[in-house]
PDB file of C-alpha atoms and ligand atoms in Angstrom:
ATOM      1  CA  UNK A 987       0.000   0.000   0.000  1.00 49.00           C
ATOM      2  CA  UNK A 988       1.350   3.384  -0.874  1.00 48.00           C
ATOM      3  CA  UNK A 989       1.377   6.064   1.734  1.00 51.00           C
ATOM      4  CA  UNK A 990       0.107   9.395   0.598  1.00 49.00           C
ATOM      5  CA  UNK A 991       2.316  12.234   1.653  1.00 52.00           C
ATOM      6  CA  UNK A 992       1.136  15.771   1.854  1.00 50.00           C
ATOM      7  CA  UNK A 993       2.837  17.903  -0.788  1.00 49.00           C
ATOM      8  CA  UNK A 994       4.790  20.844   0.581  1.00 49.00           C
ATOM      9  CA  UNK A 995       2.682  23.959   0.855  1.00 46.00           C
ATOM     10  CA  UNK A 996       4.024  26.525  -1.602  1.00 45.00           C
ATOM     11  CA  UNK A 997       4.971  29.840  -0.095  1.00 47.00           C
ATOM     12  CA  UNK A 998       2.944  32.484  -1.813  1.00 48.00           C
ATOM     13  CA  UNK A 999       4.932  35.623  -2.193  1.00 55.00           C
ATOM     14  CA  UNK A1000       2.813  38.423  -3.501  1.00 69.00           C
ATOM     15  CA  UNK A1001       4.206  41.036  -5.810  1.00 91.00           C
ATOM     16  CA  UNK A1002       4.909  44.397  -4.229  1.00 94.00           C
ATOM     17  CA  UNK A1003       3.537  47.255  -6.328  1.00 96.00           C
ATOM     18  CA  UNK A1004       4.986  50.102  -4.241  1.00 97.00           C
ATOM     19  CA  UNK A1005       7.236  50.333  -1.235  1.00 96.00           C
ATOM     20  CA  UNK A1006       8.321  52.977   1.265  1.00 97.00           C
ATOM     21  CA  UNK A1007      11.287  52.239   3.535  1.00 97.00           C
ATOM     22  CA  UNK A1008      12.178  54.379   6.578  1.00 97.00           C
ATOM     23  CA  UNK A1009      10.752  57.508   5.029  1.00 97.00           C
ATOM     24  CA  UNK A1010      11.249  60.801   6.827  1.00 97.00           C
ATOM     25  CA  UNK A1011       9.442  63.880   5.541  1.00 97.00           C
ATOM     26  CA  UNK A1012       9.555  67.246   7.272  1.00 96.00           C
ATOM     27  CA  UNK A1013       7.571  70.339   6.309  1.00 95.00           C
ATOM     28  CA  UNK A1014       8.956  73.766   7.176  1.00 91.00           C
ATOM     29  CA  UNK A1015      12.186  74.604   8.996  1.00 89.00           C
ATOM     30  CA  UNK A1016      13.528  75.438  12.418  1.00 88.00           C
ATOM     31  CA  UNK A1017      11.016  75.965  15.218  1.00 88.00           C
ATOM     32  CA  UNK A1018       8.017  75.549  12.942  1.00 90.00           C
ATOM     33  CA  UNK A1019       9.202  72.301  11.301  1.00 92.00           C
ATOM     34  CA  UNK A1020       6.682  69.443  11.330  1.00 94.00           C
ATOM     35  CA  UNK A1021       7.886  65.872  10.931  1.00 95.00           C
ATOM     36  CA  UNK A1022       4.956  64.450   8.940  1.00 97.00           C
ATOM     37  CA  UNK A1023       6.657  61.079   8.374  1.00 98.00           C
ATOM     38  CA  UNK A1024       9.126  59.764  10.927  1.00 97.00           C
ATOM     39  CA  UNK A1025      10.535  56.494   9.616  1.00 97.00           C
ATOM     40  CA  UNK A1026       7.441  55.195   7.803  1.00 97.00           C
ATOM     41  CA  UNK A1027       7.777  51.826   6.039  1.00 97.00           C
ATOM     42  CA  UNK A1028       5.067  50.149   3.982  1.00 97.00           C
ATOM     43  CA  UNK A1029       4.787  47.507   1.289  1.00 96.00           C
ATOM     44  CA  UNK A1030       1.753  47.797  -0.975  1.00 97.00           C
ATOM     45  CA  UNK A1031       0.754  44.419  -2.365  1.00 95.00           C
ATOM     46  CA  UNK A1032      -0.207  44.238  -6.014  1.00 96.00           C
ATOM     47  CA  UNK A1033      -3.821  43.479  -6.878  1.00 95.00           C
ATOM     48  CA  UNK A1034      -5.156  44.372  -3.451  1.00 96.00           C
ATOM     49  CA  UNK A1035      -7.061  47.215  -1.856  1.00 97.00           C
ATOM     50  CA  UNK A1036      -4.969  48.636   0.999  1.00 97.00           C
ATOM     51  CA  UNK A1037      -6.430  51.222   3.367  1.00 97.00           C
ATOM     52  CA  UNK A1038      -4.294  53.679   5.327  1.00 97.00           C
ATOM     53  CA  UNK A1039      -5.872  54.813   8.584  1.00 96.00           C
ATOM     54  CA  UNK A1040      -4.771  56.930  11.518  1.00 93.00           C
ATOM     55  CA  UNK A1041      -5.662  60.026  13.505  1.00 91.00           C
ATOM     56  CA  UNK A1042      -5.742  63.393  11.804  1.00 92.00           C
ATOM     57  CA  UNK A1043      -2.164  64.641  11.358  1.00 94.00           C
ATOM     58  CA  UNK A1044      -0.635  61.133  11.588  1.00 95.00           C
ATOM     59  CA  UNK A1045       0.845  61.442   8.083  1.00 96.00           C
ATOM     60  CA  UNK A1046      -1.670  59.516   5.939  1.00 95.00           C
ATOM     61  CA  UNK A1047      -1.859  62.033   3.105  1.00 94.00           C
ATOM     62  CA  UNK A1048       1.879  62.656   3.211  1.00 96.00           C
ATOM     63  CA  UNK A1049       2.600  58.930   2.924  1.00 97.00           C
ATOM     64  CA  UNK A1050       0.236  58.690  -0.020  1.00 96.00           C
ATOM     65  CA  UNK A1051       1.825  61.729  -1.668  1.00 94.00           C
ATOM     66  CA  UNK A1052       5.366  60.371  -1.413  1.00 95.00           C
ATOM     67  CA  UNK A1053       4.295  56.917  -2.652  1.00 96.00           C
ATOM     68  CA  UNK A1054       2.588  58.563  -5.627  1.00 95.00           C
ATOM     69  CA  UNK A1055       5.583  60.742  -6.482  1.00 94.00           C
ATOM     70  CA  UNK A1056       3.669  63.939  -5.685  1.00 92.00           C
ATOM     71  CA  UNK A1057       6.252  64.900  -3.072  1.00 91.00           C
ATOM     72  CA  UNK A1058       9.911  64.060  -2.415  1.00 91.00           C
ATOM     73  CA  UNK A1059      11.335  62.701   0.860  1.00 94.00           C
ATOM     74  CA  UNK A1060      14.087  63.902   3.211  1.00 95.00           C
ATOM     75  CA  UNK A1061      15.486  60.402   3.707  1.00 96.00           C
ATOM     76  CA  UNK A1062      14.502  56.795   3.163  1.00 97.00           C
ATOM     77  CA  UNK A1063      13.426  55.311  -0.143  1.00 96.00           C
ATOM     78  CA  UNK A1064      10.247  55.013  -2.201  1.00 96.00           C
ATOM     79  CA  UNK A1065       9.745  52.582  -5.069  1.00 96.00           C
ATOM     80  CA  UNK A1066       6.898  52.173  -7.541  1.00 96.00           C
ATOM     81  CA  UNK A1067       7.487  48.770  -9.125  1.00 94.00           C
ATOM     82  CA  UNK A1068      11.243  48.680  -9.652  1.00 92.00           C
ATOM     83  CA  UNK A1069      11.576  52.444 -10.027  1.00 95.00           C
ATOM     84  CA  UNK A1070      13.382  54.294  -7.241  1.00 95.00           C
ATOM     85  CA  UNK A1071      11.550  57.637  -7.055  1.00 94.00           C
ATOM     86  CA  UNK A1072      14.429  59.356  -5.248  1.00 87.00           C
ATOM     87  CA  UNK A1073      16.526  58.944  -8.400  1.00 88.00           C
ATOM     88  CA  UNK A1074      13.983  60.730 -10.556  1.00 91.00           C
ATOM     89  CA  UNK A1075      14.007  64.456 -11.253  1.00 90.00           C
ATOM     90  CA  UNK A1076      10.815  66.526 -11.168  1.00 89.00           C
ATOM     91  CA  UNK A1077      10.117  65.935 -14.869  1.00 93.00           C
ATOM     92  CA  UNK A1078      10.540  62.164 -14.679  1.00 93.00           C
ATOM     93  CA  UNK A1079       8.317  62.045 -11.589  1.00 93.00           C
ATOM     94  CA  UNK A1080       5.607  63.949 -13.439  1.00 92.00           C
ATOM     95  CA  UNK A1081       5.820  61.446 -16.295  1.00 90.00           C
ATOM     96  CA  UNK A1082       5.672  58.511 -13.880  1.00 93.00           C
ATOM     97  CA  UNK A1083       2.535  59.951 -12.277  1.00 92.00           C
ATOM     98  CA  UNK A1084       0.914  60.469 -15.647  1.00 87.00           C
ATOM     99  CA  UNK A1085       1.803  57.077 -17.085  1.00 88.00           C
ATOM    100  CA  UNK A1086       1.818  54.697 -14.132  1.00 93.00           C
ATOM    101  CA  UNK A1087      -0.379  56.146 -11.368  1.00 95.00           C
ATOM    102  CA  UNK A1088      -4.104  56.889 -11.085  1.00 93.00           C
ATOM    103  CA  UNK A1089      -5.707  59.283  -8.599  1.00 92.00           C
ATOM    104  CA  UNK A1090      -9.155  59.594  -7.048  1.00 90.00           C
ATOM    105  CA  UNK A1091      -9.463  62.671  -4.852  1.00 83.00           C
ATOM    106  CA  UNK A1092     -12.193  63.755  -2.467  1.00 79.00           C
ATOM    107  CA  UNK A1093     -12.884  66.730  -4.716  1.00 80.00           C
ATOM    108  CA  UNK A1094     -13.774  65.035  -7.973  1.00 83.00           C
ATOM    109  CA  UNK A1095     -11.603  67.358 -10.108  1.00 87.00           C
ATOM    110  CA  UNK A1096     -13.595  66.832 -13.293  1.00 94.00           C
ATOM    111  CA  UNK A1097     -13.281  69.253 -16.209  1.00 95.00           C
ATOM    112  CA  UNK A1098     -16.623  71.160 -16.312  1.00 96.00           C
ATOM    113  CA  UNK A1099     -16.646  71.700 -20.082  1.00 96.00           C
ATOM    114  CA  UNK A1100     -16.175  68.018 -20.929  1.00 97.00           C
ATOM    115  CA  UNK A1101     -18.767  65.243 -20.948  1.00 97.00           C
ATOM    116  CA  UNK A1102     -18.472  62.254 -18.620  1.00 97.00           C
ATOM    117  CA  UNK A1103     -17.079  60.134 -21.463  1.00 96.00           C
ATOM    118  CA  UNK A1104     -14.511  62.820 -22.328  1.00 96.00           C
ATOM    119  CA  UNK A1105     -13.521  63.212 -18.681  1.00 96.00           C
ATOM    120  CA  UNK A1106     -12.982  59.464 -18.329  1.00 96.00           C
ATOM    121  CA  UNK A1107     -10.850  59.326 -21.467  1.00 95.00           C
ATOM    122  CA  UNK A1108      -8.887  62.488 -20.603  1.00 93.00           C
ATOM    123  CA  UNK A1109      -5.661  60.878 -19.290  1.00 89.00           C
ATOM    124  CA  UNK A1110      -5.387  59.027 -22.603  1.00 90.00           C
ATOM    125  CA  UNK A1111      -6.442  61.840 -24.946  1.00 91.00           C
ATOM    126  CA  UNK A1112      -3.897  64.139 -23.255  1.00 86.00           C
ATOM    127  CA  UNK A1113      -1.246  61.594 -24.169  1.00 81.00           C
ATOM    128  CA  UNK A1114      -2.559  61.421 -27.752  1.00 86.00           C
ATOM    129  CA  UNK A1115      -4.270  58.062 -27.248  1.00 87.00           C
ATOM    130  CA  UNK A1116      -7.724  56.617 -26.904  1.00 89.00           C
ATOM    131  CA  UNK A1117      -9.274  54.191 -24.410  1.00 88.00           C
ATOM    132  CA  UNK A1118      -9.457  50.528 -25.298  1.00 90.00           C
ATOM    133  CA  UNK A1119     -13.186  50.201 -26.177  1.00 92.00           C
ATOM    134  CA  UNK A1120     -13.690  46.896 -24.323  1.00 91.00           C
ATOM    135  CA  UNK A1121     -12.041  48.221 -21.149  1.00 90.00           C
ATOM    136  CA  UNK A1122     -13.961  51.502 -21.378  1.00 92.00           C
ATOM    137  CA  UNK A1123     -17.217  49.504 -21.741  1.00 91.00           C
ATOM    138  CA  UNK A1124     -16.382  47.384 -18.711  1.00 87.00           C
ATOM    139  CA  UNK A1125     -15.618  50.414 -16.555  1.00 89.00           C
ATOM    140  CA  UNK A1126     -18.710  52.309 -17.689  1.00 92.00           C
ATOM    141  CA  UNK A1127     -21.019  49.345 -17.104  1.00 87.00           C
ATOM    142  CA  UNK A1128     -19.515  48.308 -13.779  1.00 84.00           C
ATOM    143  CA  UNK A1129     -19.845  51.856 -12.532  1.00 86.00           C
ATOM    144  CA  UNK A1130     -23.383  52.281 -13.919  1.00 87.00           C
ATOM    145  CA  UNK A1131     -22.488  55.280 -16.061  1.00 93.00           C
ATOM    146  CA  UNK A1132     -23.810  54.077 -19.422  1.00 95.00           C
ATOM    147  CA  UNK A1133     -26.725  56.557 -19.607  1.00 95.00           C
ATOM    148  CA  UNK A1134     -24.673  59.431 -18.226  1.00 96.00           C
ATOM    149  CA  UNK A1135     -21.813  59.496 -20.721  1.00 97.00           C
ATOM    150  CA  UNK A1136     -23.028  62.582 -22.628  1.00 97.00           C
ATOM    151  CA  UNK A1137     -23.656  64.651 -19.493  1.00 97.00           C
ATOM    152  CA  UNK A1138     -21.327  67.346 -18.246  1.00 97.00           C
ATOM    153  CA  UNK A1139     -20.327  67.226 -14.538  1.00 96.00           C
ATOM    154  CA  UNK A1140     -22.920  69.914 -13.657  1.00 95.00           C
ATOM    155  CA  UNK A1141     -25.632  67.489 -14.817  1.00 95.00           C
ATOM    156  CA  UNK A1142     -24.383  64.632 -12.633  1.00 94.00           C
ATOM    157  CA  UNK A1143     -24.983  63.821  -8.964  1.00 91.00           C
ATOM    158  CA  UNK A1144     -22.063  63.747  -6.527  1.00 89.00           C
ATOM    159  CA  UNK A1145     -22.030  59.952  -6.636  1.00 89.00           C
ATOM    160  CA  UNK A1146     -22.006  59.934 -10.430  1.00 92.00           C
ATOM    161  CA  UNK A1147     -19.207  62.504 -10.549  1.00 93.00           C
ATOM    162  CA  UNK A1148     -17.089  60.415  -8.189  1.00 90.00           C
ATOM    163  CA  UNK A1149     -17.739  57.317 -10.316  1.00 92.00           C
ATOM    164  CA  UNK A1150     -16.569  59.246 -13.394  1.00 95.00           C
ATOM    165  CA  UNK A1151     -13.443  60.218 -11.431  1.00 94.00           C
ATOM    166  CA  UNK A1152     -12.897  56.553 -10.481  1.00 92.00           C
ATOM    167  CA  UNK A1153     -13.283  55.434 -14.098  1.00 93.00           C
ATOM    168  CA  UNK A1154     -10.806  58.136 -15.172  1.00 94.00           C
ATOM    169  CA  UNK A1155      -8.301  56.842 -12.583  1.00 93.00           C
ATOM    170  CA  UNK A1156      -8.597  53.276 -13.890  1.00 92.00           C
ATOM    171  CA  UNK A1157      -8.864  53.910 -17.626  1.00 92.00           C
ATOM    172  CA  UNK A1158      -5.099  53.741 -18.160  1.00 90.00           C
ATOM    173  CA  UNK A1159      -4.792  50.502 -16.108  1.00 90.00           C
ATOM    174  CA  UNK A1160      -2.209  52.195 -13.880  1.00 94.00           C
ATOM    175  CA  UNK A1161       0.195  50.228 -11.677  1.00 95.00           C
ATOM    176  CA  UNK A1162      -1.303  51.832  -8.563  1.00 97.00           C
ATOM    177  CA  UNK A1163      -4.451  53.877  -7.959  1.00 96.00           C
ATOM    178  CA  UNK A1164      -4.297  56.236  -4.981  1.00 96.00           C
ATOM    179  CA  UNK A1165      -7.605  57.343  -3.478  1.00 95.00           C
ATOM    180  CA  UNK A1166      -7.607  60.094  -0.832  1.00 92.00           C
ATOM    181  CA  UNK A1167     -10.821  59.932   1.241  1.00 90.00           C
ATOM    182  CA  UNK A1168     -12.707  58.964  -1.949  1.00 89.00           C
ATOM    183  CA  UNK A1169     -16.057  58.787  -0.171  1.00 88.00           C
ATOM    184  CA  UNK A1170     -15.560  62.016   1.807  1.00 85.00           C
ATOM    185  CA  UNK A1171     -18.125  63.955  -0.248  1.00 82.00           C
ATOM    186  CA  UNK A1172     -20.616  61.132  -0.805  1.00 82.00           C
ATOM    187  CA  UNK A1173     -23.667  59.992   1.118  1.00 85.00           C
ATOM    188  CA  UNK A1174     -23.549  56.496   2.661  1.00 88.00           C
ATOM    189  CA  UNK A1175     -25.237  54.722  -0.243  1.00 85.00           C
ATOM    190  CA  UNK A1176     -23.038  56.214  -2.956  1.00 84.00           C
ATOM    191  CA  UNK A1177     -19.997  55.830  -0.723  1.00 88.00           C
ATOM    192  CA  UNK A1178     -20.634  52.117  -0.283  1.00 90.00           C
ATOM    193  CA  UNK A1179     -21.196  51.639  -4.006  1.00 87.00           C
ATOM    194  CA  UNK A1180     -17.859  53.271  -4.775  1.00 89.00           C
ATOM    195  CA  UNK A1181     -16.038  51.224  -2.115  1.00 94.00           C
ATOM    196  CA  UNK A1182     -17.634  48.058  -3.494  1.00 93.00           C
ATOM    197  CA  UNK A1183     -16.353  49.010  -6.925  1.00 90.00           C
ATOM    198  CA  UNK A1184     -12.810  49.650  -5.636  1.00 93.00           C
ATOM    199  CA  UNK A1185     -12.819  46.252  -3.917  1.00 94.00           C
ATOM    200  CA  UNK A1186     -14.046  44.541  -7.095  1.00 90.00           C
ATOM    201  CA  UNK A1187     -11.453  46.365  -9.174  1.00 91.00           C
ATOM    202  CA  UNK A1188      -8.774  44.844  -6.932  1.00 93.00           C
ATOM    203  CA  UNK A1189     -10.275  41.344  -6.609  1.00 91.00           C
ATOM    204  CA  UNK A1190     -11.630  40.797 -10.097  1.00 86.00           C
ATOM    205  CA  UNK A1191      -9.414  43.008 -12.239  1.00 84.00           C
ATOM    206  CA  UNK A1192      -6.161  42.816 -10.274  1.00 90.00           C
ATOM    207  CA  UNK A1193      -5.977  46.582  -9.822  1.00 93.00           C
ATOM    208  CA  UNK A1194      -3.678  47.762  -7.005  1.00 96.00           C
ATOM    209  CA  UNK A1195      -5.388  50.447  -4.916  1.00 97.00           C
ATOM    210  CA  UNK A1196      -4.254  52.446  -1.893  1.00 97.00           C
ATOM    211  CA  UNK A1197      -6.992  54.355  -0.099  1.00 97.00           C
ATOM    212  CA  UNK A1198      -6.567  56.905   2.686  1.00 96.00           C
ATOM    213  CA  UNK A1199      -9.561  57.034   4.993  1.00 94.00           C
ATOM    214  CA  UNK A1200     -10.515  57.922   8.557  1.00 90.00           C
ATOM    215  CA  UNK A1201     -13.741  55.900   8.327  1.00 92.00           C
ATOM    216  CA  UNK A1202     -13.650  52.339   9.813  1.00 94.00           C
ATOM    217  CA  UNK A1203     -16.618  51.296   7.638  1.00 94.00           C
ATOM    218  CA  UNK A1204     -14.665  52.312   4.513  1.00 95.00           C
ATOM    219  CA  UNK A1205     -11.495  50.619   5.746  1.00 96.00           C
ATOM    220  CA  UNK A1206     -13.418  47.366   6.247  1.00 96.00           C
ATOM    221  CA  UNK A1207     -13.809  47.127   2.443  1.00 97.00           C
ATOM    222  CA  UNK A1208     -10.027  46.788   2.117  1.00 97.00           C
ATOM    223  CA  UNK A1209      -7.998  43.578   1.991  1.00 97.00           C
ATOM    224  CA  UNK A1210      -5.612  45.103   4.502  1.00 97.00           C
ATOM    225  CA  UNK A1211      -5.634  48.163   6.757  1.00 97.00           C
ATOM    226  CA  UNK A1212      -2.397  49.848   7.768  1.00 97.00           C
ATOM    227  CA  UNK A1213      -2.435  52.086  10.856  1.00 96.00           C
ATOM    228  CA  UNK A1214      -0.294  55.195  11.061  1.00 96.00           C
ATOM    229  CA  UNK A1215       0.569  56.942  14.307  1.00 95.00           C
ATOM    230  CA  UNK A1216       2.886  59.957  14.525  1.00 96.00           C
ATOM    231  CA  UNK A1217       4.301  59.432  11.043  1.00 97.00           C
ATOM    232  CA  UNK A1218       5.034  55.726  11.465  1.00 97.00           C
ATOM    233  CA  UNK A1219       3.259  52.496  10.591  1.00 96.00           C
ATOM    234  CA  UNK A1220       2.049  51.139  13.909  1.00 95.00           C
ATOM    235  CA  UNK A1221       0.495  47.879  12.700  1.00 94.00           C
ATOM    236  CA  UNK A1222      -1.948  46.352  10.250  1.00 95.00           C
ATOM    237  CA  UNK A1223      -5.018  44.145   9.932  1.00 96.00           C
ATOM    238  CA  UNK A1224      -5.629  41.646   7.145  1.00 96.00           C
ATOM    239  CA  UNK A1225      -9.260  41.059   6.024  1.00 96.00           C
ATOM    240  CA  UNK A1226     -10.518  43.663   8.500  1.00 95.00           C
ATOM    241  CA  UNK A1227     -14.015  43.972   9.907  1.00 95.00           C
ATOM    242  CA  UNK A1228     -15.471  47.256  11.152  1.00 95.00           C
ATOM    243  CA  UNK A1229     -15.354  45.918  14.732  1.00 94.00           C
ATOM    244  CA  UNK A1230     -11.694  44.892  14.423  1.00 95.00           C
ATOM    245  CA  UNK A1231     -10.757  48.296  12.998  1.00 94.00           C
ATOM    246  CA  UNK A1232     -12.619  50.115  15.782  1.00 93.00           C
ATOM    247  CA  UNK A1233     -10.954  47.864  18.348  1.00 92.00           C
ATOM    248  CA  UNK A1234      -7.494  48.613  16.995  1.00 90.00           C
ATOM    249  CA  UNK A1235      -8.176  52.349  16.896  1.00 85.00           C
ATOM    250  CA  UNK A1236      -9.318  52.300  20.509  1.00 80.00           C
ATOM    251  CA  UNK A1237      -6.086  50.707  21.750  1.00 69.00           C
TER     252      UNK A1237
HETATM  253  P1  LIG B 371      -3.199  63.145   7.820  1.00 73.31           P
HETATM  254  O1  LIG B 371      -3.435  62.907   6.368  1.00 73.31           O
HETATM  255  O2  LIG B 371      -3.010  61.887   8.614  1.00 73.31           O
HETATM  256  O3  LIG B 371      -4.217  64.045   8.468  1.00 73.31           O
HETATM  257  P2  LIG B 371      -0.981  64.746   6.899  1.00 73.31           P
HETATM  258  O4  LIG B 371      -0.083  63.840   6.150  1.00 73.31           O
HETATM  259  O5  LIG B 371      -1.896  65.627   6.123  1.00 73.31           O
HETATM  260  O6  LIG B 371      -1.791  63.894   7.981  1.00 73.31           O
HETATM  261  O7  LIG B 371      -0.119  65.706   7.832  1.00 73.31           O
HETATM  262  C1  LIG B 371       0.877  65.249   8.752  1.00 73.31           C
HETATM  263  C2  LIG B 371       1.463  66.468   9.440  1.00 73.31           C
HETATM  264  O8  LIG B 371       2.189  67.257   8.492  1.00 73.31           O
HETATM  265  C3  LIG B 371       0.413  67.392  10.035  1.00 73.31           C
HETATM  266  O9  LIG B 371       0.920  67.912  11.247  1.00 73.31           O
HETATM  267  C4  LIG B 371       0.265  68.484   8.998  1.00 73.31           C
HETATM  268  O10 LIG B 371      -0.129  69.692   9.586  1.00 73.31           O
HETATM  269  C5  LIG B 371       1.662  68.561   8.409  1.00 73.31           C
HETATM  270  N1  LIG B 371       1.638  68.970   6.978  1.00 73.31           N
HETATM  271  C6  LIG B 371       1.118  68.246   5.964  1.00 73.31           C
HETATM  272  N2  LIG B 371       1.291  68.892   4.779  1.00 73.31           N
HETATM  273  C7  LIG B 371       1.940  70.041   5.070  1.00 73.31           C
HETATM  274  C8  LIG B 371       2.425  71.140   4.275  1.00 73.31           C
HETATM  275  N3  LIG B 371       2.257  71.176   2.958  1.00 73.31           N
HETATM  276  N4  LIG B 371       3.038  72.153   4.937  1.00 73.31           N
HETATM  277  C9  LIG B 371       3.212  72.124   6.263  1.00 73.31           C
HETATM  278  N5  LIG B 371       2.793  71.129   7.065  1.00 73.31           N
HETATM  279  C10 LIG B 371       2.169  70.084   6.482  1.00 73.31           C
END
């Protein structure tokens, strides 16, 4: 009789889409200097929705800005994929942001004179390109924007405008999408719909997303929540629930 042996369990190592190591970032000088990041380290896993949480002033937005190449660092290193951002000049960083990063801000930042369809396609038309029709269709349908494509932002609700902004962030299939309090200006229903979409974009489409939020209910949509305190990563939760996030924040 043959004995069945259990095969070795393969170690799954996930790809890291962006990484910050020991990042220090100070604003201002002398007596008024503020150390926004004080040795922050974070690995952002590819194809997942990562939430960054922490008290106001803990450095969430600053961490997002340095990971996205919007701001430089005093010391430490930041990588997007294999690119070391500290080695890039201002021009190269701008190009990296345009070509490899997507943004969803709290203020939707849509162009008032353009239709929803034109706003979504804007990152590509600016670069002289055009969206892939199948991908555009998928985004538009998933986000429920099909019958809104010819409307200008003034003719759209807040929820619809934010969905247009989300589609615009994903239309280029960027390596990382950064979302700063994306539901901050939405009511609960529209907020949940957008968070559901971001989670699906990560799970079903493999999109890497980093979301800054102060809302435990929003963070619970993420695959992982990272907690910042005083400019440093103080811990994380994988597959968080609202209760677990609240618990951790109360510690
Ligand atoms: P959070 O997003 O967690 O609220 P921030 O990253 O916005 O925190 O800010 C961290 C600290 O850095 C705060 O004390 C804030 O006042 C300061 N800060 C952020 N941006 C600037 C700036 N452009 N100039 C001066 N201070 C700043």
